[in-house]
Each structure stands twice: as C-alpha cells, then as structure tokens.
Coordinates of C-alpha atoms and ligand atoms in Angstrom, one line a residue:
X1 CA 62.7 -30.9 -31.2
X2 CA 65.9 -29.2 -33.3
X3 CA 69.2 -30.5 -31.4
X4 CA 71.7 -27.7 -30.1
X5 CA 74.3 -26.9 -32.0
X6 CA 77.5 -29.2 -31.7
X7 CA 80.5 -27.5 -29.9
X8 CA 84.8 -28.4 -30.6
X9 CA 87.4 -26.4 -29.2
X10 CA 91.3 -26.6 -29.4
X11 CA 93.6 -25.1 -28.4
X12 CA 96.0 -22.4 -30.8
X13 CA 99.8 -22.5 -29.7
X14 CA 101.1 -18.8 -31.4
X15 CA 104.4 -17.0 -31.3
X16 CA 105.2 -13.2 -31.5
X17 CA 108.1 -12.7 -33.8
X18 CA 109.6 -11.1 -31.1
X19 CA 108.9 -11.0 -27.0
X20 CA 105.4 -8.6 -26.9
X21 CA 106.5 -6.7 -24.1
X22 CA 104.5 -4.3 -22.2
X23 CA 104.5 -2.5 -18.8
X24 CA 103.1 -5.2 -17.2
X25 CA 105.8 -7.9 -19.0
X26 CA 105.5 -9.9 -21.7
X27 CA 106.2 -12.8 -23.5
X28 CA 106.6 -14.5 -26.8
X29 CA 104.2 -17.9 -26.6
X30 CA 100.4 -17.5 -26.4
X31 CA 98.0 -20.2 -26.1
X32 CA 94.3 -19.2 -27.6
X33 CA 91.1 -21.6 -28.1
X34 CA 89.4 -22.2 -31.5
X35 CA 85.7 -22.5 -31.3
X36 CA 83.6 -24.3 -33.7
X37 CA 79.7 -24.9 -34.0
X38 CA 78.1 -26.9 -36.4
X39 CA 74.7 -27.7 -37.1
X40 CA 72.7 -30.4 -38.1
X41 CA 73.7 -29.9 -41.7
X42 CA 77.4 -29.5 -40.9
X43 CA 77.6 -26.1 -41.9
X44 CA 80.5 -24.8 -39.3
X45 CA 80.7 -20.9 -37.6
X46 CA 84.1 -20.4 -35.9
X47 CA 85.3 -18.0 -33.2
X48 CA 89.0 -17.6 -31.4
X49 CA 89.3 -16.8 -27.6
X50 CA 91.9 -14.8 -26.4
X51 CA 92.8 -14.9 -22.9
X52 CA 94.3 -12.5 -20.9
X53 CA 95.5 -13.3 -17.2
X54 CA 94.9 -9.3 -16.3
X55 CA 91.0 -10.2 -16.5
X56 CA 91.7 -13.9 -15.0
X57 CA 91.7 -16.2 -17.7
X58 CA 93.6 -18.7 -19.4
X59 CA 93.3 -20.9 -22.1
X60 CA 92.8 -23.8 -19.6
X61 CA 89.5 -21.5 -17.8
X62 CA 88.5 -21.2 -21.2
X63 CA 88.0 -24.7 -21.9
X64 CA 86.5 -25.3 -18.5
X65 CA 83.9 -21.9 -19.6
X66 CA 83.1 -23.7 -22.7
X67 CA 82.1 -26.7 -21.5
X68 CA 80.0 -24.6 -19.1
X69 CA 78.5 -22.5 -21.7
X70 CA 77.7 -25.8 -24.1
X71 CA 75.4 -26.9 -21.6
X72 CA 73.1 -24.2 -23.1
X73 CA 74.1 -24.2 -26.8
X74 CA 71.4 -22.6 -29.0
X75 CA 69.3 -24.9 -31.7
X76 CA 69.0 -21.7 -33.6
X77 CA 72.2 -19.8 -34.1
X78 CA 70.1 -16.8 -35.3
X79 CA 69.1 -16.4 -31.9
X80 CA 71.9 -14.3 -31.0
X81 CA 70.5 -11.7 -28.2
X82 CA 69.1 -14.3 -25.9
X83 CA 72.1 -17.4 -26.4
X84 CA 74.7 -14.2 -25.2
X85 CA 72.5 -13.1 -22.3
X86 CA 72.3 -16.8 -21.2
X87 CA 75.9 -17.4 -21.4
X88 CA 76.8 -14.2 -19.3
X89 CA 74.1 -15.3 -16.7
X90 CA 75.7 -18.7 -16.3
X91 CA 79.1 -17.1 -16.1
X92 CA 79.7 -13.3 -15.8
X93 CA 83.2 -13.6 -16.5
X94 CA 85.4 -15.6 -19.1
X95 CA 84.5 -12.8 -21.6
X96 CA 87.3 -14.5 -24.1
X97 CA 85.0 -17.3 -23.4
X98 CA 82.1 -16.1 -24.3
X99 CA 83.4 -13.9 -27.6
X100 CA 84.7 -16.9 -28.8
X101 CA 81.1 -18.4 -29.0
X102 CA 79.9 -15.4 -30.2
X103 CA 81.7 -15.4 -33.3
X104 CA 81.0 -18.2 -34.1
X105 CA 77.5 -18.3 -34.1
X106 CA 77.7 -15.1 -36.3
X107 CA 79.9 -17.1 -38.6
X108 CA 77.3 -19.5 -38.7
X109 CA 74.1 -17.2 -39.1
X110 CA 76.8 -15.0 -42.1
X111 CA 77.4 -18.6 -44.0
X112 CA 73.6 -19.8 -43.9
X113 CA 72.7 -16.4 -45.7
X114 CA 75.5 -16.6 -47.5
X115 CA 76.8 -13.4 -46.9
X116 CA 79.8 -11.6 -44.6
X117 CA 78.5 -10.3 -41.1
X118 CA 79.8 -6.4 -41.9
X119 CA 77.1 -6.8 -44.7
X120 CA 74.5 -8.1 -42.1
X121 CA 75.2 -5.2 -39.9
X122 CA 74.9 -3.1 -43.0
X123 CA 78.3 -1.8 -42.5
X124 CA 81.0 -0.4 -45.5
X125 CA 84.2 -2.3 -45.1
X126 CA 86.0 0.8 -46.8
X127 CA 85.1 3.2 -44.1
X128 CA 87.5 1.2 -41.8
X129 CA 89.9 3.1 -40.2
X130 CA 93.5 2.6 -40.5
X131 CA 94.9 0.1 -38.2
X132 CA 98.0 0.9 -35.8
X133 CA 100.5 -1.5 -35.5
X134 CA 102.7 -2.2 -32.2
X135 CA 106.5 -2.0 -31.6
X136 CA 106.9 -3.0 -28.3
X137 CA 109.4 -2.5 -25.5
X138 CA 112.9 -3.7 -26.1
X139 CA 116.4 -2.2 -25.9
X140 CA 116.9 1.0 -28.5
X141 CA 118.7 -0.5 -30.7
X142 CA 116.0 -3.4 -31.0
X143 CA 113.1 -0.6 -30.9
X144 CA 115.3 0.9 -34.1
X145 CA 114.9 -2.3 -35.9
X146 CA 111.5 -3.1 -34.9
X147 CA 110.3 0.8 -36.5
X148 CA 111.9 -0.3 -39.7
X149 CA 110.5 -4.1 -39.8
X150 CA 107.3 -1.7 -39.3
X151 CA 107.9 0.5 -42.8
X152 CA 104.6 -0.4 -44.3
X153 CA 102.6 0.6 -41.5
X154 CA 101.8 4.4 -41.4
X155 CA 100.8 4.8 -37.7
X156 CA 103.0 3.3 -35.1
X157 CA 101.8 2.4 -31.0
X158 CA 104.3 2.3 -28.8
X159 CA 104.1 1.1 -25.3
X160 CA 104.8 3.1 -22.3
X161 CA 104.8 2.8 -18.6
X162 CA 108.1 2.2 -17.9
X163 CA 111.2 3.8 -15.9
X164 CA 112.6 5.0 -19.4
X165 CA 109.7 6.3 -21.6
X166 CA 111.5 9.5 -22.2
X167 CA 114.3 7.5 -23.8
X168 CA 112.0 5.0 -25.8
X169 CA 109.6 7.4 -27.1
X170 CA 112.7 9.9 -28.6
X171 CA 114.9 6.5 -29.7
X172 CA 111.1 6.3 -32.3
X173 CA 110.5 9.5 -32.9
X174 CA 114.4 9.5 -34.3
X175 CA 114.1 6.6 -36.6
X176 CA 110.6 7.7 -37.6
X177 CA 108.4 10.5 -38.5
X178 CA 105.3 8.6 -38.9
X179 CA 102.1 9.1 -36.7
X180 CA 102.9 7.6 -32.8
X181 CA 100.2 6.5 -29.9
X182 CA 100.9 5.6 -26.7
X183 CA 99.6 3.4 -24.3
X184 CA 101.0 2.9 -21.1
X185 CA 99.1 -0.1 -20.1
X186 CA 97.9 1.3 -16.2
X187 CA 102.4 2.2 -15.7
X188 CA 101.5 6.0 -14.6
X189 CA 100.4 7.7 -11.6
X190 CA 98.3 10.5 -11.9
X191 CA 102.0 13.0 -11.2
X192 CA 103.8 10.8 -13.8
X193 CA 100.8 11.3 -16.5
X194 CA 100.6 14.9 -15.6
X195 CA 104.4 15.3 -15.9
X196 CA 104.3 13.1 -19.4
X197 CA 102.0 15.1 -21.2
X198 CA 104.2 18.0 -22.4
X199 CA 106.6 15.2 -23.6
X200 CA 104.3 13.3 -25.9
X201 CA 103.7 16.6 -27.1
X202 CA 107.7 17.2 -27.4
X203 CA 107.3 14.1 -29.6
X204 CA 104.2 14.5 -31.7
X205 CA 101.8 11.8 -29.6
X206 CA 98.6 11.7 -31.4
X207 CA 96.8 9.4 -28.3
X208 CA 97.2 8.7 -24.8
X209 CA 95.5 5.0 -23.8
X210 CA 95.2 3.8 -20.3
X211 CA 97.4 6.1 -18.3
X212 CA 96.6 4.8 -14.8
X213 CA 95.6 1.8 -13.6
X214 CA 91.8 0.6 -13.6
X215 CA 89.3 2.4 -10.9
X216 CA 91.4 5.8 -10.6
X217 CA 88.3 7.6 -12.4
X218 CA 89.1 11.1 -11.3
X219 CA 92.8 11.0 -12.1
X220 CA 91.7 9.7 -15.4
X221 CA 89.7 13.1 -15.3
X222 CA 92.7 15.2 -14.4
X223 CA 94.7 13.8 -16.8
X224 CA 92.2 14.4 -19.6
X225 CA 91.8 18.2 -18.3
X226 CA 95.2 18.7 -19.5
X227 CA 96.0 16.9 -21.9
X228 CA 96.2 18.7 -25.6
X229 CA 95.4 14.3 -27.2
X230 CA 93.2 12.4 -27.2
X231 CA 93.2 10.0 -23.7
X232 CA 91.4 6.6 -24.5
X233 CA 90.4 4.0 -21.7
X234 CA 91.7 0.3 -22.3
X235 CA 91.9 -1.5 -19.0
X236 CA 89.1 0.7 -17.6
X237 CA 86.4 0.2 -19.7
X238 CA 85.3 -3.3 -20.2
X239 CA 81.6 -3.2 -20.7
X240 CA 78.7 -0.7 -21.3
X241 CA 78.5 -0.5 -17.8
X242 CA 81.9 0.5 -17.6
X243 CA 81.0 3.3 -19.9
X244 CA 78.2 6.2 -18.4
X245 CA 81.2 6.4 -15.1
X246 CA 84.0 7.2 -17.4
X247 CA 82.4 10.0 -19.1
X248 CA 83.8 13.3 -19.1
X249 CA 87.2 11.7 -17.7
X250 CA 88.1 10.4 -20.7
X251 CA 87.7 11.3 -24.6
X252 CA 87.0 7.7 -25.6
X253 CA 87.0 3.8 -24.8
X254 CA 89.0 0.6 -26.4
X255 CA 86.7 -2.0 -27.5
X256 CA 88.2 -5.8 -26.8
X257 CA 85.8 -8.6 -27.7
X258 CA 88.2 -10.3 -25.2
X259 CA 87.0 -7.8 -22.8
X260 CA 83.3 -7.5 -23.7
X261 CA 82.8 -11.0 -23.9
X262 CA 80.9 -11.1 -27.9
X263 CA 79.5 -9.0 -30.6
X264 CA 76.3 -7.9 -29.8
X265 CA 77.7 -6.3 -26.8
X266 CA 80.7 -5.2 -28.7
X267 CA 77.9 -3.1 -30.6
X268 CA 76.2 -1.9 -27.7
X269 CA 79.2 -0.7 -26.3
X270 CA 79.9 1.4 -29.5
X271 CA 76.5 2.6 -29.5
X272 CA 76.6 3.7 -25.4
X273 CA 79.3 5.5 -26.5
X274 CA 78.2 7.3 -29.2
X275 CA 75.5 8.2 -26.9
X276 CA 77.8 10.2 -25.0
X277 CA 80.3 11.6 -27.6
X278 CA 82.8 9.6 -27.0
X279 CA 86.0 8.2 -29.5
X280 CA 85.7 4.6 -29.7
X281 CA 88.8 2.1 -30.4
X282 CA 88.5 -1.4 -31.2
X283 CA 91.6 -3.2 -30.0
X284 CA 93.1 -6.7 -29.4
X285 CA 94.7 -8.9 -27.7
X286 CA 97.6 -11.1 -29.3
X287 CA 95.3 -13.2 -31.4
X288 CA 95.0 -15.6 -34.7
X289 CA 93.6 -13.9 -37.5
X290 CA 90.5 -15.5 -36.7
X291 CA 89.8 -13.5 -33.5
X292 CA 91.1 -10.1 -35.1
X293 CA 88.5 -11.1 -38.2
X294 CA 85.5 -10.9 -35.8
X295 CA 86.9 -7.4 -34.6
X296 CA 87.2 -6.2 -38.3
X297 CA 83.9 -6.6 -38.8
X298 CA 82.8 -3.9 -36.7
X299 CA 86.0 -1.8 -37.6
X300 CA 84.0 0.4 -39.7
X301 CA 82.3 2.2 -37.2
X302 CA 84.9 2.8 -35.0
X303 CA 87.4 6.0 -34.9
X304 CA 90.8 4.2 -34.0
X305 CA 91.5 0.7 -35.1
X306 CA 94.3 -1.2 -33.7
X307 CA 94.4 -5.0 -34.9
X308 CA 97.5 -6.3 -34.7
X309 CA 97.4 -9.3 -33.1
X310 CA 97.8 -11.3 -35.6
X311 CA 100.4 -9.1 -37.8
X312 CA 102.6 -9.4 -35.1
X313 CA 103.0 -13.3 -35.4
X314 CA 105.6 -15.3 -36.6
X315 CA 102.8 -17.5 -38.5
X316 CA 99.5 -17.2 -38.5
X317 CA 96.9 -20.5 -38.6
X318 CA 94.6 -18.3 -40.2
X319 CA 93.4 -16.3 -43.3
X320 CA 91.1 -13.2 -43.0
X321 CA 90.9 -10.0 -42.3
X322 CA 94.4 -7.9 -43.2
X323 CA 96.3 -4.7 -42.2
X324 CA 98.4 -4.6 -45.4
X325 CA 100.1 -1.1 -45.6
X326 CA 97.5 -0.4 -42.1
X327 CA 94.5 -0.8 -44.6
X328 CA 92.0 -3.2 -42.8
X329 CA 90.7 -5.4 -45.6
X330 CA 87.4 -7.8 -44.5
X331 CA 87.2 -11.1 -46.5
X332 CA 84.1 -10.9 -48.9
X333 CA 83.3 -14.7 -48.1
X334 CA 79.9 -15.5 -45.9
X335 CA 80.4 -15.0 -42.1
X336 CA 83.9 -14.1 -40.9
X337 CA 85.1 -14.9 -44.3
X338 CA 88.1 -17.0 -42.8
X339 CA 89.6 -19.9 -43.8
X340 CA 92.3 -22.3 -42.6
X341 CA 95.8 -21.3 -43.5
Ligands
MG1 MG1 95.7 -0.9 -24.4

C-alpha cells in the first residue's frame, strides 16, 4: 500500500515595516507556519498558514491542527476533494490550518505535471485584477509618509473604524488623488455607517468592506440600501455557507484562504457567488509570499484583489507571486511557482 504523504511544519517569524494597525489594534511581529509535503520521491508541495486570533487561532493551534490533520494525510495528493472534506470533518475550524495543507498539496499535484495551478484551473494570469495595497492607521503625519512610500501602487485601502475617520480619510485624500477603499474592520454601528456614507463620497471612496461587525445581517442591508459603493463583506462571510444569508445585504464577499480553510473551497465560494451576482474579493491576512502566492492563483477570477500581505513586510522569506506597480504577476514555475528567498 502507497505510504501517506510526509508532513514538516515551522514556524515563519515576519515583521510589518511598520505597526499594521487596524480598528481592532495591531501590531508589527507575526508568527505564520510553513507547510511542506513530500512524497515518496521527494518531490515537495508547500503551503503557509496564517493565523488570525479574530477566528481563534494562533500559530501554536496551528501546529497542534496539523498534527491532527496528519493523522489523515493523503497517499495521493491528486485526491484533493475528499483529503479537504476529511480534514474539515476532523476539525471544522483551524481554517489557516487547513489552507495551509491545501496549498500544498496543489503545489504538489502543479510540480508532478509540471505545470502552475492557474494553468490547471485553466485560468489567464493577465486577467488579474489590480491589487490594493494598505496604509494603515497611524498619526497624519505618518499616514502622509506612508501614501508616498505607497507611490507605485495605483489604488490605495485605508482602514477605518475609528474615533477619527473623518480626519484620516481627508489627511489621504490630501496627499493623494489615487483610487481609495475602505474597510472598517466591524468599527461602525449601523448610525455611524449610515452617517459615513455621504463622506466617503465627500472623498471619492470607491468600496466600503465590513462596516459592522459579524451577524448584523440586516444592518449590513440598510447600509447597502444607501450606499452609492460598492459594500463588500470581510468578517462576515467566511464560507459558502456564509454566502446564500448575506445576499441582497451586501454587493459582494472577501475571499480569505485563512478564512475558508483551502482552495477548492476558496473556488466554491467564488462560484456560490457568482451564483448570486455578487462582487467577489480575494483578500489576506499579513502573510509570506508563499500564502499570498496560493491566493494569486485564483486572482483571475475575482473583481477586487487585495494581496498585500506580503508587500507590506520588511523581508519576505519568500519568492512568488508580485504586486509590482499593483500588477499581480503569478510565477510561471509548476505548482505555486515559489521558491525560497
Ligand atoms: Mg477586511
């Protein structure tokens, strides 16, 4: 009988270039997990978990998920549907977990054909939409100097939810003409959003992600009645079961294989969406460029790309996928395509 696949994980120490702050906090140290596989002829697929304590992991439940999950490592890596349904029974939760493994068994399946997992999904890297990139809360004169470290990205996302978004949103719209999002990370009440709306208007918002916080489905819908943008559900929406409820409250949903837990479901979710009419967003988490390289791959069939994660670091243990000028480029190489820095 084939032996499962062989399983390592360590764990990633990162640093932002500055403090990621959003309205929940923030910090400038994150600690993510590399996955590898390997199989009996020591080809290797990787994948990079990021956790986030708002959906209750760290990298420390990650390990302990992993060594859960490797009790019931695949032989085959091609058999993707049924390895990610078995994971998710064992443990629902620990979706960085899970997404990690995920990727790295389509790594693997990409590099034994030889080929790059957009190209096995049949997918044109050049219809990738242009990837946001983040300044994030700080003092104005800091926010001034963080929209001009930002000059080669076109579209800029700023975070919200705070006691002085009015002041924050004008100090960028003042050093900067460029396309601005918002997302104010669950900071609003239904009033505040409501009362918001004509300013992000004021200020030429192009997007309004995850006013309130997770659950409030109608005041998501009141919110959307309104608004004249775009409003995009982040904290909301983690699933495709998260999806059929939010429809007709919001315009679209933010895709997080930290969230979702792997790719296949990552696809499904795009696909439930679609169903409905909905925007879709892929989005991360502060990530290697590993992790932000499994996103890519699916980036093509998305509307609104934010991948960041990894532009945002001081260095990056990583090479793959790009935002250079906000241009997503995918490695060509088999698999993710990434290599060691
Ligand atoms: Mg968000």
């Amino acid at each position: 009988m084939a032996q499962p696949l062989q399983m390592d994980a360590e764990f990633l120490e990162l640093r932002t270039k500055h403090p990621f702050i959003i309205a929940r906090g923030g910090q400038s140290d994150y600690r993510t997990m590399w996955v590898r596989v390997r199989d009996a002829d020591g080809h290797e697929g990787w994948g990079e978990a990021a956790p986030s304590r708002f959906y209750g992991e760290t990298a420390e439940t990650v390990l302990a998920a992993l060594n859960v999950y490797a009790a019931a490592m695949p032989a085959d890596p091609f058999d993707l549907e049924e390895t990610e349904r078995r994971w998710e029974g064992m443990l629902r939760i620990n979706a960085s977990a899970r997404a990690a493994l995920s990727a790295a068994l389509h790594d693997l399946v990409g590099k034994r054909l030889g080929v790059p997992v957009y190209r096995l999904w049949g997918l044109d890297p050049a219809r990738a939409p242009r990837s946001t990139f983040t300044v994030g809360l700080d003092t104005p004169e800091r926010m001034r100097l963080k929209v001009g470290e930002a000059a080669e990205y076109p579209i800029l996302k700023i975070k919200l939810g705070t006691e002085r978004d009015v002041e924050i949103l004008r100090t960028v719209r003042e050093a900067t003409d460029k396309e601005i999002r918002v997302d104010a990370n669950c900071g609003w009440t239904v009033k505040q959003a409501i009362a918001m709306l004509p300013v992000l208007a004021e200020f030429g918002v192009t997007v309004l992600e995850q006013p309130l916080p997770p659950g409030e489905i109608p005041g998501l819908a009141a919110i959307t009645r309104r608004a004249t943008i775009p409003v995009i559900a982040d904290e909301s929406c983690r699933t495709t079961e998260d999806i059929p409820p939010l429809v007709g409250a919001v315009d679209g949903i933010n895709i997080k294989l930290a969230k979702c837990g792997g790719l296949r479901e990552a696809l499904r979710m795009i696909a439930t969406a679609r169903a409905h009419g909905m925007i879709v967003m892929v989005g991360c988490m502060i990530e290697s460029s590993l992790g932000i390289t499994a996103a890519a791959h699916f980036s093509p069939l998305v509307d609104i790309v934010d991948l960041d994660g990894a532009a945002l670091l001081a260095s990056d243990p990583f090479v793959g996928a790009r935002i250079d000028g906000g241009q997503v480029s995918l490695p060509d190489g088999p698999g993710l395509g990434v290599r060691k820095r």
